[in-house]
Every structure is written in C-alpha cells, then in structure tokens.
Backbone as JSON Lines, residues from 0, in Angstrom:
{"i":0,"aa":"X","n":[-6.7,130.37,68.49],"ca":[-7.09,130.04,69.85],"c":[-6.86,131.26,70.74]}
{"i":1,"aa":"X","n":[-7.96,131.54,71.46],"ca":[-7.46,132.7,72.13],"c":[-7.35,132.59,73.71]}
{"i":2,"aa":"X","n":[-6.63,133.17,74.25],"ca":[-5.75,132.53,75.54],"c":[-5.62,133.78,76.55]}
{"i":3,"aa":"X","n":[-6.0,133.58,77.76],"ca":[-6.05,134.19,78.38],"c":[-5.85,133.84,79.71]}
{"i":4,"aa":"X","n":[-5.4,134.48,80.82],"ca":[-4.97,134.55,82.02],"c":[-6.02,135.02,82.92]}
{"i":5,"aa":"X","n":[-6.8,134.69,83.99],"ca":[-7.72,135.12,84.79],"c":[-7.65,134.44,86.56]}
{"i":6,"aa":"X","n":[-8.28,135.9,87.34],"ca":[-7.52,135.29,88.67],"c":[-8.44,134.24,89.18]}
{"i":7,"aa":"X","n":[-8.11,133.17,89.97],"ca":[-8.73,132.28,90.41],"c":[-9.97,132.49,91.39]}
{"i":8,"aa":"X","n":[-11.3,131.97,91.27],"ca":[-11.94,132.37,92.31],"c":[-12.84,131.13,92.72]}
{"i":9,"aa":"X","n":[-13.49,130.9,93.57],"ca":[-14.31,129.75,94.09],"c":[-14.99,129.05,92.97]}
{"i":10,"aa":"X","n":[-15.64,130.12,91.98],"ca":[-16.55,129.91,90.84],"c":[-15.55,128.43,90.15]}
{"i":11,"aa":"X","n":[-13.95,128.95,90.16],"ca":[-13.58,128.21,88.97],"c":[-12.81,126.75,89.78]}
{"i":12,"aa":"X","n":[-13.4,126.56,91.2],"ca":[-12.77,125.36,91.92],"c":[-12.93,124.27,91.07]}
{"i":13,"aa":"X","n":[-14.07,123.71,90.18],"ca":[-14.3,122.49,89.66],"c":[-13.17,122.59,88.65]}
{"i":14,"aa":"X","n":[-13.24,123.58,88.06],"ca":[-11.67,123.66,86.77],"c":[-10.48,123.1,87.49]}
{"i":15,"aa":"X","n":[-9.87,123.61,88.79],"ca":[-8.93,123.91,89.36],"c":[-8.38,122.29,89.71]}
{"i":16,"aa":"X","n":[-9.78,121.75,89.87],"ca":[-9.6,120.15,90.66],"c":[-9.62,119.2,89.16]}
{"i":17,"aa":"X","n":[-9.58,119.59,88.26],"ca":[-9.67,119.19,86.82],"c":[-8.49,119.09,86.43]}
{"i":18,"aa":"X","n":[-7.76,120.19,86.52],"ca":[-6.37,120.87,85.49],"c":[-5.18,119.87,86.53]}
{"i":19,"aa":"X","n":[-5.72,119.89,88.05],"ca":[-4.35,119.42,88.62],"c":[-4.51,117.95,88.7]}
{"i":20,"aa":"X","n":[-5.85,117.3,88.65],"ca":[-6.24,116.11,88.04],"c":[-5.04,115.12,87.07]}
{"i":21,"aa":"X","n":[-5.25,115.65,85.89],"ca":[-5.59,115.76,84.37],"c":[-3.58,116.12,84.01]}
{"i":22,"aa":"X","n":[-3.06,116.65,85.04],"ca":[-1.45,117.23,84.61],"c":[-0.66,115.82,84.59]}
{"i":23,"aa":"X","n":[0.22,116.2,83.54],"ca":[1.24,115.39,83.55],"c":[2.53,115.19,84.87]}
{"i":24,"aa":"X","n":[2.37,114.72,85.75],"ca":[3.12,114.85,86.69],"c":[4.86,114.39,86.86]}
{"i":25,"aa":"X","n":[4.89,113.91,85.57],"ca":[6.48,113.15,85.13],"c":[7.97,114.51,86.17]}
{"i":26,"aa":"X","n":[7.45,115.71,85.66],"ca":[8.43,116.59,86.18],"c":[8.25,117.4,87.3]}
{"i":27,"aa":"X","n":[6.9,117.1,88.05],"ca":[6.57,118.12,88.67],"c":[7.21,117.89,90.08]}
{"i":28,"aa":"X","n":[6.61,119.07,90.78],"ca":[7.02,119.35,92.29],"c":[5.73,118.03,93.18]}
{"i":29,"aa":"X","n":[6.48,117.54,94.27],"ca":[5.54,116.61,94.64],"c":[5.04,117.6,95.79]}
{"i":30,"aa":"X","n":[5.1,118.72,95.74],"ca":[3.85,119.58,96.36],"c":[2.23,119.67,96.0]}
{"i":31,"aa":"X","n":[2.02,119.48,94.63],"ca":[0.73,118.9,93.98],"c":[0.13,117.46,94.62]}
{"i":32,"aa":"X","n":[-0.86,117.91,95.32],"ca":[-1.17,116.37,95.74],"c":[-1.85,115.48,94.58]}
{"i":33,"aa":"X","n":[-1.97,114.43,94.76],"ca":[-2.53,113.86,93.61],"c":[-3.25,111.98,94.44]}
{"i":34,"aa":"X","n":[-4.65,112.26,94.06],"ca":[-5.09,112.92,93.64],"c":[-5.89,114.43,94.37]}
{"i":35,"aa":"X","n":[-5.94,115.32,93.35],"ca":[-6.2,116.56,94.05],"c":[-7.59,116.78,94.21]}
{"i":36,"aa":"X","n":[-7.74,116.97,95.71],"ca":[-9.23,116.73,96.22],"c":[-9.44,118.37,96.46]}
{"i":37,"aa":"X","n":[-11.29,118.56,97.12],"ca":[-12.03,119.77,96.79],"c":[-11.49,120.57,97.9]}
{"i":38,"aa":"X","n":[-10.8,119.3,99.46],"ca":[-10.03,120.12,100.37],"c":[-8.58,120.49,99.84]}
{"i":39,"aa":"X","n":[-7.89,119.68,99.21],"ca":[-6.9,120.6,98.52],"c":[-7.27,121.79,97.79]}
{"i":40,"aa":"X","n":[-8.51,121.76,96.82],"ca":[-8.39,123.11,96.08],"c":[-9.37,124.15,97.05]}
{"i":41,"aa":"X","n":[-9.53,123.87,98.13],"ca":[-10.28,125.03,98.93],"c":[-9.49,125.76,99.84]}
{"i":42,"aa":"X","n":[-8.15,124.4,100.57],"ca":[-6.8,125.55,101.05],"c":[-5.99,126.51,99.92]}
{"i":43,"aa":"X","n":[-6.28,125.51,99.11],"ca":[-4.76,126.2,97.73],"c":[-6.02,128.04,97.69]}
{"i":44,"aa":"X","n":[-7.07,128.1,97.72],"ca":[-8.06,129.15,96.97],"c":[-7.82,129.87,98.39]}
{"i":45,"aa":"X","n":[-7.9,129.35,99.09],"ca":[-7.62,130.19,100.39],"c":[-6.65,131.19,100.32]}
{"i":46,"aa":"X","n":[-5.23,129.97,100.08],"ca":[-4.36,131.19,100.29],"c":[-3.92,132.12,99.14]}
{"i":47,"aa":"X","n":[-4.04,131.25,98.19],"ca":[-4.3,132.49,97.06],"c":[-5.44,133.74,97.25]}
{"i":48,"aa":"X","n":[-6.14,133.75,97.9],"ca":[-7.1,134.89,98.53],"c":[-6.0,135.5,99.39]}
{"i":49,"aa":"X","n":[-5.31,135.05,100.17],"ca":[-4.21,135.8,100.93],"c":[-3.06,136.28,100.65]}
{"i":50,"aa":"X","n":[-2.38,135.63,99.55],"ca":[-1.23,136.58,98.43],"c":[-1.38,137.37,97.51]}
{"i":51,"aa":"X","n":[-2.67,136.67,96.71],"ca":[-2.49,137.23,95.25],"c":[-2.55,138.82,95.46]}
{"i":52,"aa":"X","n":[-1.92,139.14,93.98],"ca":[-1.43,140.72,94.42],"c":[-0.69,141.39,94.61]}
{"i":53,"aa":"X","n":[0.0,140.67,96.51],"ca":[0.53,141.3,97.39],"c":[1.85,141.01,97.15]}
{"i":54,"aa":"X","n":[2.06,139.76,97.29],"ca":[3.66,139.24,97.0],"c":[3.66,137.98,95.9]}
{"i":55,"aa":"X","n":[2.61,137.59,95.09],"ca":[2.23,136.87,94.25],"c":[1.39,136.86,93.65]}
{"i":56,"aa":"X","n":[1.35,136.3,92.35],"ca":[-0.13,136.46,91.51],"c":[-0.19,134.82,91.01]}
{"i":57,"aa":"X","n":[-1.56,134.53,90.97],"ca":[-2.22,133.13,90.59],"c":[-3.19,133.3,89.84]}
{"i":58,"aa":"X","n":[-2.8,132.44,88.91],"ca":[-3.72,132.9,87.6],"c":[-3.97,131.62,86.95]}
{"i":59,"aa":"X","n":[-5.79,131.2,86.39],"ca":[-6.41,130.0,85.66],"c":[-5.74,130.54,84.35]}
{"i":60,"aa":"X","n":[-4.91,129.42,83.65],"ca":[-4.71,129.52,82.83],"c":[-6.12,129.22,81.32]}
{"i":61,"aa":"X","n":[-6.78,130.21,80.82],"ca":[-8.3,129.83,80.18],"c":[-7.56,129.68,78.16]}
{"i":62,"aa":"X","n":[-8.37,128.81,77.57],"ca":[-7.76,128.73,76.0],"c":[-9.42,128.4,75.86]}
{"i":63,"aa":"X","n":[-9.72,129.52,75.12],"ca":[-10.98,129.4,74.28],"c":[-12.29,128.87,75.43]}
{"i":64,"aa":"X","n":[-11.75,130.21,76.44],"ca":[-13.2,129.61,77.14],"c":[-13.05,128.88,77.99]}
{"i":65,"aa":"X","n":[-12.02,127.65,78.24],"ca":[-12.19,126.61,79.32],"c":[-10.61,126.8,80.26]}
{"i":66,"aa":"X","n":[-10.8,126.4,81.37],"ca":[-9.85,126.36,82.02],"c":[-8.64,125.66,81.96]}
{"i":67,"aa":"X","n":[-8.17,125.5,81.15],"ca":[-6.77,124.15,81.11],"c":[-5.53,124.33,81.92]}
{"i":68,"aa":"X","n":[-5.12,125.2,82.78],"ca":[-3.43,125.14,83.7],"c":[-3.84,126.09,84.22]}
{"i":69,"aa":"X","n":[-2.86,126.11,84.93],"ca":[-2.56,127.04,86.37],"c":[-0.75,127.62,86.12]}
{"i":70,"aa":"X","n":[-1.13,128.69,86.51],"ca":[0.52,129.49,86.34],"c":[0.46,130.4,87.6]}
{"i":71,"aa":"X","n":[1.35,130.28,87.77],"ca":[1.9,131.23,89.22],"c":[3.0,131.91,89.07]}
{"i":72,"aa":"X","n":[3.05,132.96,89.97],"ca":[4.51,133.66,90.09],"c":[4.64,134.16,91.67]}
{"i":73,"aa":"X","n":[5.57,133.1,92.41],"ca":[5.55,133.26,93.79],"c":[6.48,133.77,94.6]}
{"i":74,"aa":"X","n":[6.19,134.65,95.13],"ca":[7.3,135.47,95.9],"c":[7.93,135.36,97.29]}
{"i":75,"aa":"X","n":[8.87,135.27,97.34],"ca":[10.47,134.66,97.87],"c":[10.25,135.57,99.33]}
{"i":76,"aa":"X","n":[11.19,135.47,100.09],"ca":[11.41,135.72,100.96],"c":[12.76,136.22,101.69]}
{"i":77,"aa":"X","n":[13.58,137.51,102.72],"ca":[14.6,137.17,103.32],"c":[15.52,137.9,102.32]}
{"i":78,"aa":"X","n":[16.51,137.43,101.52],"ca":[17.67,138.04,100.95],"c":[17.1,137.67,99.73]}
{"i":79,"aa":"X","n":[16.21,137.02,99.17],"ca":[15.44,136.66,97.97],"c":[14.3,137.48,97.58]}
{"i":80,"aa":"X","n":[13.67,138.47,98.29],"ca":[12.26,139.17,98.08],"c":[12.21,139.65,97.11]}
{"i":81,"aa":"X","n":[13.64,140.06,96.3],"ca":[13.04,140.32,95.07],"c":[12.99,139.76,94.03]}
{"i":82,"aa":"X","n":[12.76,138.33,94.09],"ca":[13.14,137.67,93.03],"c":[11.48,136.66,93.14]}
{"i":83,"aa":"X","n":[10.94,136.41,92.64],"ca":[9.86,135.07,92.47],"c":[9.85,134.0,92.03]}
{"i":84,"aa":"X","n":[9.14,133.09,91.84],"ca":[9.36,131.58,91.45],"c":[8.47,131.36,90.6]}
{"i":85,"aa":"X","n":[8.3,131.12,89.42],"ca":[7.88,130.91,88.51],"c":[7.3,129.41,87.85]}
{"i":86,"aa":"X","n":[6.4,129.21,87.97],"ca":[5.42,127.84,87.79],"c":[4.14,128.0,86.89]}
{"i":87,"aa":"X","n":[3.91,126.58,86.19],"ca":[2.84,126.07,85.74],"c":[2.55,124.84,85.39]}
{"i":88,"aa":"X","n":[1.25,124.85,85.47],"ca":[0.89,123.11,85.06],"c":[-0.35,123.33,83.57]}
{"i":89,"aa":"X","n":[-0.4,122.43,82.95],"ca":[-1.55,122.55,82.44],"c":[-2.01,120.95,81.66]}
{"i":90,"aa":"X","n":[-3.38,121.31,82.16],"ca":[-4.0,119.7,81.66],"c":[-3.37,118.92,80.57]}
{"i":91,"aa":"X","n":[-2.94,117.72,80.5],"ca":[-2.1,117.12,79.44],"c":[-2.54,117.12,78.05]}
{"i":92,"aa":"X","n":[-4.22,117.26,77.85],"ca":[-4.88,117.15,76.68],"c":[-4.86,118.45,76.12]}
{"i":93,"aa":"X","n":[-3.93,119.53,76.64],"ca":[-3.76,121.0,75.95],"c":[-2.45,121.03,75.7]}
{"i":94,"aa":"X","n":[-1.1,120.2,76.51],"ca":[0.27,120.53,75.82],"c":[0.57,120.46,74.28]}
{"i":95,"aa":"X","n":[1.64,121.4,74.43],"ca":[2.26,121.6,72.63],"c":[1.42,122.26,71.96]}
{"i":96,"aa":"X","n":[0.82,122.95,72.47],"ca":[-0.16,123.82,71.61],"c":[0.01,125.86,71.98]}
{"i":97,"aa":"X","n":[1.35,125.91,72.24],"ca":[1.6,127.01,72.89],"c":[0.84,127.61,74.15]}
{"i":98,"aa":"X","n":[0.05,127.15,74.35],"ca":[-0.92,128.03,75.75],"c":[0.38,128.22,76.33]}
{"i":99,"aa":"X","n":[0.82,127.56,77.2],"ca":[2.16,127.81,78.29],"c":[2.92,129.01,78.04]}
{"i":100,"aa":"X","n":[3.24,129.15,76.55],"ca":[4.16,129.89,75.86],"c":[3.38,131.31,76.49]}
{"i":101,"aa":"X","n":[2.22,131.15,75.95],"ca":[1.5,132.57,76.01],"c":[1.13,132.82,77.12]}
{"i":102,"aa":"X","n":[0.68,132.11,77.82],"ca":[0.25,132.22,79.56],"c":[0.98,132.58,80.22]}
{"i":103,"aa":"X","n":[2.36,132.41,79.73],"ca":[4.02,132.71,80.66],"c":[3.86,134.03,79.89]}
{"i":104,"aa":"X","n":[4.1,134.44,78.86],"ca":[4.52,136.08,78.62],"c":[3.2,136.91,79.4]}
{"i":105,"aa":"X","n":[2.16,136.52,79.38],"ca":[1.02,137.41,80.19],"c":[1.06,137.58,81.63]}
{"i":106,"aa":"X","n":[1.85,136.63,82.26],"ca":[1.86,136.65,84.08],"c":[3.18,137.57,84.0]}
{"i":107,"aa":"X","n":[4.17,137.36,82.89],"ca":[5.45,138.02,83.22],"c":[5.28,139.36,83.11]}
{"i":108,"aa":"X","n":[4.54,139.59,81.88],"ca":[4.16,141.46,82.04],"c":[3.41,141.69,82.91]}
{"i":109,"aa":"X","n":[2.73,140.93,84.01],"ca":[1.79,141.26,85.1],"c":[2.42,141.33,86.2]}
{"i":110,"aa":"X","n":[3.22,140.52,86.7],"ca":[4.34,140.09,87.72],"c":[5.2,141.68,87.92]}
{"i":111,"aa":"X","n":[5.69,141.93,87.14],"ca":[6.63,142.81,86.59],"c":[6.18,144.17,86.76]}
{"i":112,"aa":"X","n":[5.14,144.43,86.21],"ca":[3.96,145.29,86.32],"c":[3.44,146.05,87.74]}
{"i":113,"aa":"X","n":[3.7,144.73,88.4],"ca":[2.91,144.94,89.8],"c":[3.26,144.47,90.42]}
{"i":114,"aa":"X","n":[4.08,143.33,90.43],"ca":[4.84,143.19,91.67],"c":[6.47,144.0,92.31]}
{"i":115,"aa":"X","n":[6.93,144.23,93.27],"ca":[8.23,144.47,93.74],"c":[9.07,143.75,93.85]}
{"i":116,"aa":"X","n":[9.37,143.21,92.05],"ca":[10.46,142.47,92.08],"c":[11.22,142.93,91.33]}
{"i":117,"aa":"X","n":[12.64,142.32,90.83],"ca":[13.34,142.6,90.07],"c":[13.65,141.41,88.91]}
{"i":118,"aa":"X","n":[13.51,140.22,89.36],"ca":[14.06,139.43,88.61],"c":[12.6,138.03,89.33]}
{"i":119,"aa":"X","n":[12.59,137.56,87.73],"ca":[11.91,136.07,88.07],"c":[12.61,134.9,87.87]}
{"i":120,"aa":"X","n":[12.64,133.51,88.46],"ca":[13.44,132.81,88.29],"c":[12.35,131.07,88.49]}
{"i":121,"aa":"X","n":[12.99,130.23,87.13],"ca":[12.34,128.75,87.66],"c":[13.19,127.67,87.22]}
{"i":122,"aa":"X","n":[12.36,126.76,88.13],"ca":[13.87,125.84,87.77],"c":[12.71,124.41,87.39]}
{"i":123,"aa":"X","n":[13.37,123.55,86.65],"ca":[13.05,123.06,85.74],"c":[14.04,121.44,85.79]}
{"i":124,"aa":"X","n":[13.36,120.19,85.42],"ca":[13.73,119.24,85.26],"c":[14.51,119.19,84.17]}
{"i":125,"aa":"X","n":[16.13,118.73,84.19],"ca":[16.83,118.43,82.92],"c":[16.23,118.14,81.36]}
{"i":126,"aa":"X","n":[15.67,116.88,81.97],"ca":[14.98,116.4,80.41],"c":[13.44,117.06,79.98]}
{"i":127,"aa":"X","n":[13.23,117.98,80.62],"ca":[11.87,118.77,80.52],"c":[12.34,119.82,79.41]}
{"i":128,"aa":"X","n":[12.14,119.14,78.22],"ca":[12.5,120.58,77.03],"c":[11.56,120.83,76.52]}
{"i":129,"aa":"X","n":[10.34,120.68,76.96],"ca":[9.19,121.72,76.68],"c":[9.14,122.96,77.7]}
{"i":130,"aa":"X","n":[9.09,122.41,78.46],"ca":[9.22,123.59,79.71],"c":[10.59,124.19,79.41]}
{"i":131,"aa":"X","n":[11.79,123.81,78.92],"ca":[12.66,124.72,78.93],"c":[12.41,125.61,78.12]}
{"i":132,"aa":"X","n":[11.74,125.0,76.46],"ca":[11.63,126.4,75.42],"c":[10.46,127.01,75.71]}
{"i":133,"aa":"X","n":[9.78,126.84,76.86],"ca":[8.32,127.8,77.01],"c":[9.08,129.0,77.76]}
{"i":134,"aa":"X","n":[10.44,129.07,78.12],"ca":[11.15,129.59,78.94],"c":[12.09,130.77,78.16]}
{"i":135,"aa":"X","n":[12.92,129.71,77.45],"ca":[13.71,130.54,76.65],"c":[13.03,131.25,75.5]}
{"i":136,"aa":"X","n":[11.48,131.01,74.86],"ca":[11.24,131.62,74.05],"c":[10.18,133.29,74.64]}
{"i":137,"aa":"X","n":[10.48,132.88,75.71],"ca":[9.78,134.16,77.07],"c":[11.08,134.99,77.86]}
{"i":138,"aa":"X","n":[12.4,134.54,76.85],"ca":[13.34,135.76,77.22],"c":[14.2,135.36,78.93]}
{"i":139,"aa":"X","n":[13.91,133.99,79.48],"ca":[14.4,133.13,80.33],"c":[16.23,132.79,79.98]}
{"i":140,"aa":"X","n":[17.17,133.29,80.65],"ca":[17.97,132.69,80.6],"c":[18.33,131.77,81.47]}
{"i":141,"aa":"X","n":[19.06,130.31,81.29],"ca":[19.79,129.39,81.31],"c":[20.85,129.73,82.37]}
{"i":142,"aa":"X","n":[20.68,129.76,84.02],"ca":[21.7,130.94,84.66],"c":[22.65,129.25,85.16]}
{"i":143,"aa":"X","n":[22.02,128.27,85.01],"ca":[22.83,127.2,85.56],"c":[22.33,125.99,85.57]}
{"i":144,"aa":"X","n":[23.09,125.08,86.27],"ca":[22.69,123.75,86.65],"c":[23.05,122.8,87.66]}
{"i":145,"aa":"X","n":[22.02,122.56,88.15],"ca":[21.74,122.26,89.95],"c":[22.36,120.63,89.84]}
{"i":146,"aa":"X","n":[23.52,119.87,89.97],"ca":[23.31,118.71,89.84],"c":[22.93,117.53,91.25]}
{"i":147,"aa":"X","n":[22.19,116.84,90.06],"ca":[21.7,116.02,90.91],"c":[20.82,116.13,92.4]}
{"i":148,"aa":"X","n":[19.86,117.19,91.78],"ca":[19.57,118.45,92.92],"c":[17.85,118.0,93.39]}
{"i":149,"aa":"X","n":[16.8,116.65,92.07],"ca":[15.68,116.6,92.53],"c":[15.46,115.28,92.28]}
{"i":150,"aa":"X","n":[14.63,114.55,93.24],"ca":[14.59,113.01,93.3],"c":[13.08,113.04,93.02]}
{"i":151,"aa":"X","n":[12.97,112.33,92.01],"ca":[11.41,111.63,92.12],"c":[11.39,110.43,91.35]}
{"i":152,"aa":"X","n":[10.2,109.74,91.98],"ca":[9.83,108.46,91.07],"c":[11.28,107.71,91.2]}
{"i":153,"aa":"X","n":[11.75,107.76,92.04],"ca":[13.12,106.93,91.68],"c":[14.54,107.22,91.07]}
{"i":154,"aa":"X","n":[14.38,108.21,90.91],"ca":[15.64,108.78,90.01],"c":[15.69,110.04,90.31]}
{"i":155,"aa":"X","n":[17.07,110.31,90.33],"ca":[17.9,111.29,90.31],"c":[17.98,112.56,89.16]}
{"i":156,"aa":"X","n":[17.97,113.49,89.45],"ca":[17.56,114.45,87.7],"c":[18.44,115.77,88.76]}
{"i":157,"aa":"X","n":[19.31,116.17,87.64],"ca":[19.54,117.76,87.38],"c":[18.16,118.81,87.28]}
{"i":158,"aa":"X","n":[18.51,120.03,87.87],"ca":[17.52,120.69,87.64],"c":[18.33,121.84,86.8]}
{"i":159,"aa":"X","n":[17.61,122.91,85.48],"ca":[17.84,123.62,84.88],"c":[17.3,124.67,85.75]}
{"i":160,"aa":"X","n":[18.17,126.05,86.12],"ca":[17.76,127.16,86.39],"c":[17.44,128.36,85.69]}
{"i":161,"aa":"X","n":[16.56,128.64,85.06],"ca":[16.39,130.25,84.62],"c":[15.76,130.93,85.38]}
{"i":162,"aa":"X","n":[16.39,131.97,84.77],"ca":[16.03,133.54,85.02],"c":[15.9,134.26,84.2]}
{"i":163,"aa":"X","n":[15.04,135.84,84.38],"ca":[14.88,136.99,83.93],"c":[14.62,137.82,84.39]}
{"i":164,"aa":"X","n":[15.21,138.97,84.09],"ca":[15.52,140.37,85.01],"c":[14.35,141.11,84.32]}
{"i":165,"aa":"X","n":[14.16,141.99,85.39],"ca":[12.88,142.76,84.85],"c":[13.04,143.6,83.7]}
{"i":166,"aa":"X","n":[14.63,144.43,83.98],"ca":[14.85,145.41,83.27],"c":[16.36,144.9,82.35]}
C-alpha cells in the first residue's frame, strides 16, 4: 500500500468532509464537529491556508490514491512556541493497517524539517493503545500522565502525554 502525505486544498474538500465523517470519535477532541458540514470544512481550509507552513503543517492523509485521515502538527504559542501538537484522525474503514504509523513518521520529518521547533508533543486518551503505539513506534516518549484530565461521553479518562525532541 503506498501512503502518502499531501497538503490540503479546496480540490480535496469532499475527502475532508468524508474522513471527519467516517472517524471513530470514541477518543477524540470534541473540537471535530460532527456531523462535519461543507461550512466546517471551508473554515477548517481557510485557516489552514493561513498557517500551513508558517507555524503548522496540515496534511490529507492519501493510501493508494484516496484520501483516508487528516494529520496535523500545530504550533503552540507564548513559552510553548517551540514545541507543537501533534494530531490525527483517519476514516475508521482504514484503521490497523499502519497508515497512521506511516503518516506520523512523514509529517515528523516535515515538521522538523521546516518548522522552528524543537520538540513535538501529543496527548492521547488512556485506553487509546493504538494511538499510543502509532506513537511509540515513531520514537514518542511516554513523558507522563495527566489524571483525570479529559471528560467525554460521560466519563472521566487520564490522558497519556508524549513527546519527541527533534534532536
């Protein structure tokens, strides 16, 4: 399967309103609206027209041609600027099939590459151990644990923090 990272552009809005559709939302940030409409993905394209690059990069996550997730690497602010935030989603009918794995090492040598940071960092739902080993097998360490730090759906969850230093 061949997997690739590409920057988001108007062309790929119908993907965009697909992938955030289509995600498993069990762990996510309730910043994803849901369901995600063509005015959500026309602000989200907006301002990704206004970061990417500069202090962040946003990238269609593509596997053989089609669009399946979205990965980001978003940059911080204040006593944090050099550090970014590290995210992805990808359509549920593509997990466990490494894309994530590989989509994360390609933004990290890009991030790194080109952005003015030093260190990337994401934090992660306790019982999310897919997302943790898409992490640790991308050289992510385990810097802590937030308790009792994110509420959704009713319940209470620890969040896992990693990080990785550039150098």
């Amino acid at each position: 399967m061949e997997i690739k990272i590409v920057k988001w552009s108007e062309e790929l809005k119908d993907w965009l309103i697909s992938v955030c559709n289509n995600t498993d939302r069990s762990y996510l940030t309730d910043r994803l609206p849901y369901p995600y409409t063509e005015k959500d993905a026309d602000w989200w394209l907006a301002m990704v027209k206004e970061h990417d690059g500069k202090d962040s990069l946003f990238r269609a996550v593509v596997a053989d041609g089609k669009v399946v997730g979205n990965i980001t690497v978003e940059g911080k602010t204040g006593i944090y600027v050099k550090d970014a935030e590290l995210g992805y989603i990808l359509d549920k009918r593509y997990c466990g099939k490494g894309i994530a794995t590989k989509a994360t090492e390609l933004i990290v040598k890009e991030a790194f590459a080109t952005l003015d940071i030093v260190k990337m960092s994401s934090e992660v739902f306790a019982p999310n151990i897919a997302s943790k080993r898409v992490l640790e097998k991308n050289g992510f360490a385990l810097e802590g644990v937030l308790k009792d730090a994110a509420y959704k759906n009713g319940v209470i969850y620890d969040l896992c923090r990693y990080g990785k230093l550039k150098n």
